[in-house]
Amino acid sequence: MTYQTQFAQPQFANPIKYRNPILTWFVWPLITLGIYHLVWYYKIHREMRDRTGDPNAPVAGPMLVMLFLGWTFIAPLISYYRTGNRIKTTQAQVGVQPTCSPIIGLLLFFVFGLSVLYYQIELNKIAAPH
């Protein structure tokens, strides 16, 4: 028995957690002085990796970019754009209409950080498909 067959998740499992977008975007980051944003960013990447089963999907890298290269301003923009692409790809892989637009997410980054709200709404479509 190989490692992958021994520890593979069942196909019906959905590791992407449904989160309240308003709490994710505004309340928790406000209470935790912004730390929740880094936790959320790490968790969504881990959940997307677990859902798609892609062992090469980045998990800690995007969060570390935000933590250590956030001051460069260009690195977080690239990271947010790629996150939008990952959400769109994950939507397509799980059979949900891929409606996430990385361009919209990137533009909303400049409007009160609304990209977090937008990306969480898109992730909730995977967490609880109708």
PDB file of C-alpha atoms in Angstrom:
ATOM      1  CA  MET A   1       0.000   0.000   0.000  1.00  0.00           C
ATOM      2  CA  THR A   2       1.436   3.328  -1.031  1.00  0.00           C
ATOM      3  CA  TYR A   3       1.408   6.477   1.025  1.00  0.00           C
ATOM      4  CA  GLN A   4      -1.119   8.138  -1.278  1.00  0.00           C
ATOM      5  CA  THR A   5      -3.626   5.285  -1.120  1.00  0.00           C
ATOM      6  CA  GLN A   6      -3.192   4.867   2.619  1.00  0.00           C
ATOM      7  CA  PHE A   7      -3.762   8.521   3.501  1.00  0.00           C
ATOM      8  CA  ALA A   8      -5.897   9.723   0.597  1.00  0.00           C
ATOM      9  CA  GLN A   9      -8.984  11.677   1.538  1.00  0.00           C
ATOM     10  CA  PRO A  10     -12.344  10.318   0.501  1.00  0.00           C
ATOM     11  CA  GLN A  11     -13.722  11.906  -2.665  1.00  0.00           C
ATOM     12  CA  PHE A  12     -16.769  13.260  -0.845  1.00  0.00           C
ATOM     13  CA  ALA A  13     -14.716  15.211   1.684  1.00  0.00           C
ATOM     14  CA  ASN A  14     -14.621  18.957   1.155  1.00  0.00           C
ATOM     15  CA  PRO A  15     -11.766  20.493   3.132  1.00  0.00           C
ATOM     16  CA  ILE A  16     -12.653  24.027   2.044  1.00  0.00           C
ATOM     17  CA  LYS A  17     -14.384  25.639   4.991  1.00  0.00           C
ATOM     18  CA  TYR A  18     -17.376  27.918   4.617  1.00  0.00           C
ATOM     19  CA  ARG A  19     -16.562  31.262   6.250  1.00  0.00           C
ATOM     20  CA  ASN A  20     -18.630  34.379   6.758  1.00  0.00           C
ATOM     21  CA  PRO A  21     -17.128  36.849   4.247  1.00  0.00           C
ATOM     22  CA  ILE A  22     -17.801  39.938   6.390  1.00  0.00           C
ATOM     23  CA  LEU A  23     -16.139  38.383   9.428  1.00  0.00           C
ATOM     24  CA  THR A  24     -13.210  37.254   7.289  1.00  0.00           C
ATOM     25  CA  TRP A  25     -12.750  40.630   5.620  1.00  0.00           C
ATOM     26  CA  PHE A  26     -13.447  43.090   8.415  1.00  0.00           C
ATOM     27  CA  VAL A  27     -14.175  41.784  11.912  1.00  0.00           C
ATOM     28  CA  TRP A  28     -11.448  39.191  12.578  1.00  0.00           C
ATOM     29  CA  PRO A  29      -8.604  41.271  11.087  1.00  0.00           C
ATOM     30  CA  LEU A  30      -9.782  44.271  13.121  1.00  0.00           C
ATOM     31  CA  ILE A  31      -9.889  42.290  16.378  1.00  0.00           C
ATOM     32  CA  THR A  32      -6.525  40.573  15.776  1.00  0.00           C
ATOM     33  CA  LEU A  33      -4.806  43.699  14.403  1.00  0.00           C
ATOM     34  CA  GLY A  34      -4.330  42.130  10.979  1.00  0.00           C
ATOM     35  CA  ILE A  35      -2.867  38.796  12.042  1.00  0.00           C
ATOM     36  CA  TYR A  36      -6.015  36.918  11.018  1.00  0.00           C
ATOM     37  CA  HIS A  37      -5.412  37.930   7.408  1.00  0.00           C
ATOM     38  CA  LEU A  38      -2.165  35.945   7.338  1.00  0.00           C
ATOM     39  CA  VAL A  39      -3.847  32.965   8.992  1.00  0.00           C
ATOM     40  CA  TRP A  40      -6.724  33.138   6.499  1.00  0.00           C
ATOM     41  CA  TYR A  41      -4.322  33.408   3.562  1.00  0.00           C
ATOM     42  CA  TYR A  42      -2.431  30.315   4.709  1.00  0.00           C
ATOM     43  CA  LYS A  43      -5.621  28.350   5.391  1.00  0.00           C
ATOM     44  CA  ILE A  44      -7.250  28.998   2.022  1.00  0.00           C
ATOM     45  CA  HIS A  45      -4.130  27.836   0.195  1.00  0.00           C
ATOM     46  CA  ARG A  46      -3.904  24.702   2.331  1.00  0.00           C
ATOM     47  CA  GLU A  47      -7.608  23.980   1.828  1.00  0.00           C
ATOM     48  CA  MET A  48      -7.333  24.420  -1.952  1.00  0.00           C
ATOM     49  CA  ARG A  49      -4.333  22.084  -2.023  1.00  0.00           C
ATOM     50  CA  ASP A  50      -6.192  19.490   0.045  1.00  0.00           C
ATOM     51  CA  ARG A  51      -9.320  19.783  -2.115  1.00  0.00           C
ATOM     52  CA  THR A  52      -7.522  19.412  -5.430  1.00  0.00           C
ATOM     53  CA  GLY A  53      -4.963  16.884  -4.197  1.00  0.00           C
ATOM     54  CA  ASP A  54      -2.130  18.735  -5.929  1.00  0.00           C
ATOM     55  CA  PRO A  55       1.036  18.046  -3.902  1.00  0.00           C
ATOM     56  CA  ASN A  56       2.889  20.872  -5.698  1.00  0.00           C
ATOM     57  CA  ALA A  57       0.361  23.576  -4.837  1.00  0.00           C
ATOM     58  CA  PRO A  58       1.901  26.356  -2.752  1.00  0.00           C
ATOM     59  CA  VAL A  59       0.692  26.570   0.826  1.00  0.00           C
ATOM     60  CA  ALA A  60       3.110  28.469   3.044  1.00  0.00           C
ATOM     61  CA  GLY A  61       4.796  30.380   0.211  1.00  0.00           C
ATOM     62  CA  PRO A  62       1.993  32.865  -0.491  1.00  0.00           C
ATOM     63  CA  MET A  63       1.597  33.623   3.210  1.00  0.00           C
ATOM     64  CA  LEU A  64       5.351  34.120   3.603  1.00  0.00           C
ATOM     65  CA  VAL A  65       5.324  36.499   0.634  1.00  0.00           C
ATOM     66  CA  MET A  66       2.699  38.582   2.424  1.00  0.00           C
ATOM     67  CA  LEU A  67       4.598  38.438   5.711  1.00  0.00           C
ATOM     68  CA  PHE A  68       8.153  39.138   4.558  1.00  0.00           C
ATOM     69  CA  LEU A  69       7.752  40.866   1.186  1.00  0.00           C
ATOM     70  CA  GLY A  70       4.630  42.901   1.871  1.00  0.00           C
ATOM     71  CA  TRP A  71       6.733  46.038   2.042  1.00  0.00           C
ATOM     72  CA  THR A  72       7.669  45.664  -1.647  1.00  0.00           C
ATOM     73  CA  PHE A  73       4.027  46.210  -2.656  1.00  0.00           C
ATOM     74  CA  ILE A  74       4.542  44.368  -5.965  1.00  0.00           C
ATOM     75  CA  ALA A  75       4.941  40.912  -4.371  1.00  0.00           C
ATOM     76  CA  PRO A  76       1.535  40.973  -2.616  1.00  0.00           C
ATOM     77  CA  LEU A  77      -0.121  42.075  -5.861  1.00  0.00           C
ATOM     78  CA  ILE A  78       1.380  39.136  -7.731  1.00  0.00           C
ATOM     79  CA  SER A  79       0.447  36.808  -4.884  1.00  0.00           C
ATOM     80  CA  TYR A  80      -3.162  38.036  -4.841  1.00  0.00           C
ATOM     81  CA  TYR A  81      -3.451  37.655  -8.609  1.00  0.00           C
ATOM     82  CA  ARG A  82      -2.127  34.089  -8.435  1.00  0.00           C
ATOM     83  CA  THR A  83      -4.505  33.338  -5.567  1.00  0.00           C
ATOM     84  CA  GLY A  84      -7.391  34.382  -7.802  1.00  0.00           C
ATOM     85  CA  ASN A  85      -6.110  32.017 -10.480  1.00  0.00           C
ATOM     86  CA  ARG A  86      -5.862  29.186  -7.942  1.00  0.00           C
ATOM     87  CA  ILE A  87      -9.428  29.781  -6.776  1.00  0.00           C
ATOM     88  CA  LYS A  88     -10.651  29.792 -10.385  1.00  0.00           C
ATOM     89  CA  THR A  89      -8.736  26.580 -11.135  1.00  0.00           C
ATOM     90  CA  THR A  90     -10.064  24.922  -7.982  1.00  0.00           C
ATOM     91  CA  GLN A  91     -13.614  25.908  -8.918  1.00  0.00           C
ATOM     92  CA  ALA A  92     -13.180  24.279 -12.318  1.00  0.00           C
ATOM     93  CA  GLN A  93     -11.611  21.119 -10.879  1.00  0.00           C
ATOM     94  CA  VAL A  94     -14.434  20.512  -8.410  1.00  0.00           C
ATOM     95  CA  GLY A  95     -17.162  21.080 -10.983  1.00  0.00           C
ATOM     96  CA  VAL A  96     -18.316  24.536  -9.896  1.00  0.00           C
ATOM     97  CA  GLN A  97     -18.717  27.236 -12.534  1.00  0.00           C
ATOM     98  CA  PRO A  98     -15.348  29.094 -12.442  1.00  0.00           C
ATOM     99  CA  THR A  99     -16.534  32.627 -11.705  1.00  0.00           C
ATOM    100  CA  CYS A 100     -13.506  33.954  -9.827  1.00  0.00           C
ATOM    101  CA  SER A 101     -11.661  36.654 -11.739  1.00  0.00           C
ATOM    102  CA  PRO A 102      -8.082  37.359 -10.651  1.00  0.00           C
ATOM    103  CA  ILE A 103      -8.283  40.803 -12.274  1.00  0.00           C
ATOM    104  CA  ILE A 104     -11.341  41.754 -10.209  1.00  0.00           C
ATOM    105  CA  GLY A 105      -9.646  40.423  -7.078  1.00  0.00           C
ATOM    106  CA  LEU A 106      -6.547  42.455  -7.849  1.00  0.00           C
ATOM    107  CA  LEU A 107      -8.543  45.646  -8.470  1.00  0.00           C
ATOM    108  CA  LEU A 108     -10.560  45.132  -5.278  1.00  0.00           C
ATOM    109  CA  PHE A 109      -7.265  44.900  -3.397  1.00  0.00           C
ATOM    110  CA  PHE A 110      -7.027  48.690  -3.815  1.00  0.00           C
ATOM    111  CA  VAL A 111     -10.577  49.349  -2.573  1.00  0.00           C
ATOM    112  CA  PHE A 112     -10.507  48.870   1.214  1.00  0.00           C
ATOM    113  CA  GLY A 113      -8.952  45.416   0.782  1.00  0.00           C
ATOM    114  CA  LEU A 114     -12.198  44.055  -0.661  1.00  0.00           C
ATOM    115  CA  SER A 115     -10.296  41.285  -2.431  1.00  0.00           C
ATOM    116  CA  VAL A 116     -10.491  39.231   0.787  1.00  0.00           C
ATOM    117  CA  LEU A 117     -14.272  39.595   0.764  1.00  0.00           C
ATOM    118  CA  TYR A 118     -14.471  38.717  -2.943  1.00  0.00           C
ATOM    119  CA  TYR A 119     -12.156  35.711  -2.715  1.00  0.00           C
ATOM    120  CA  GLN A 120     -13.987  34.345   0.330  1.00  0.00           C
ATOM    121  CA  ILE A 121     -17.326  34.618  -1.474  1.00  0.00           C
ATOM    122  CA  GLU A 122     -15.806  32.698  -4.390  1.00  0.00           C
ATOM    123  CA  LEU A 123     -14.349  30.060  -2.045  1.00  0.00           C
ATOM    124  CA  ASN A 124     -17.737  29.656  -0.364  1.00  0.00           C
ATOM    125  CA  LYS A 125     -19.108  28.551  -3.747  1.00  0.00           C
ATOM    126  CA  ILE A 126     -16.753  25.570  -3.512  1.00  0.00           C
ATOM    127  CA  ALA A 127     -17.466  24.967   0.170  1.00  0.00           C
ATOM    128  CA  ALA A 128     -21.229  24.819  -0.288  1.00  0.00           C
ATOM    129  CA  PRO A 129     -22.104  24.341  -3.978  1.00  0.00           C
ATOM    130  CA  HIS A 130     -25.779  24.775  -4.802  1.00  0.00           C
TER     131      HIS A 130
END
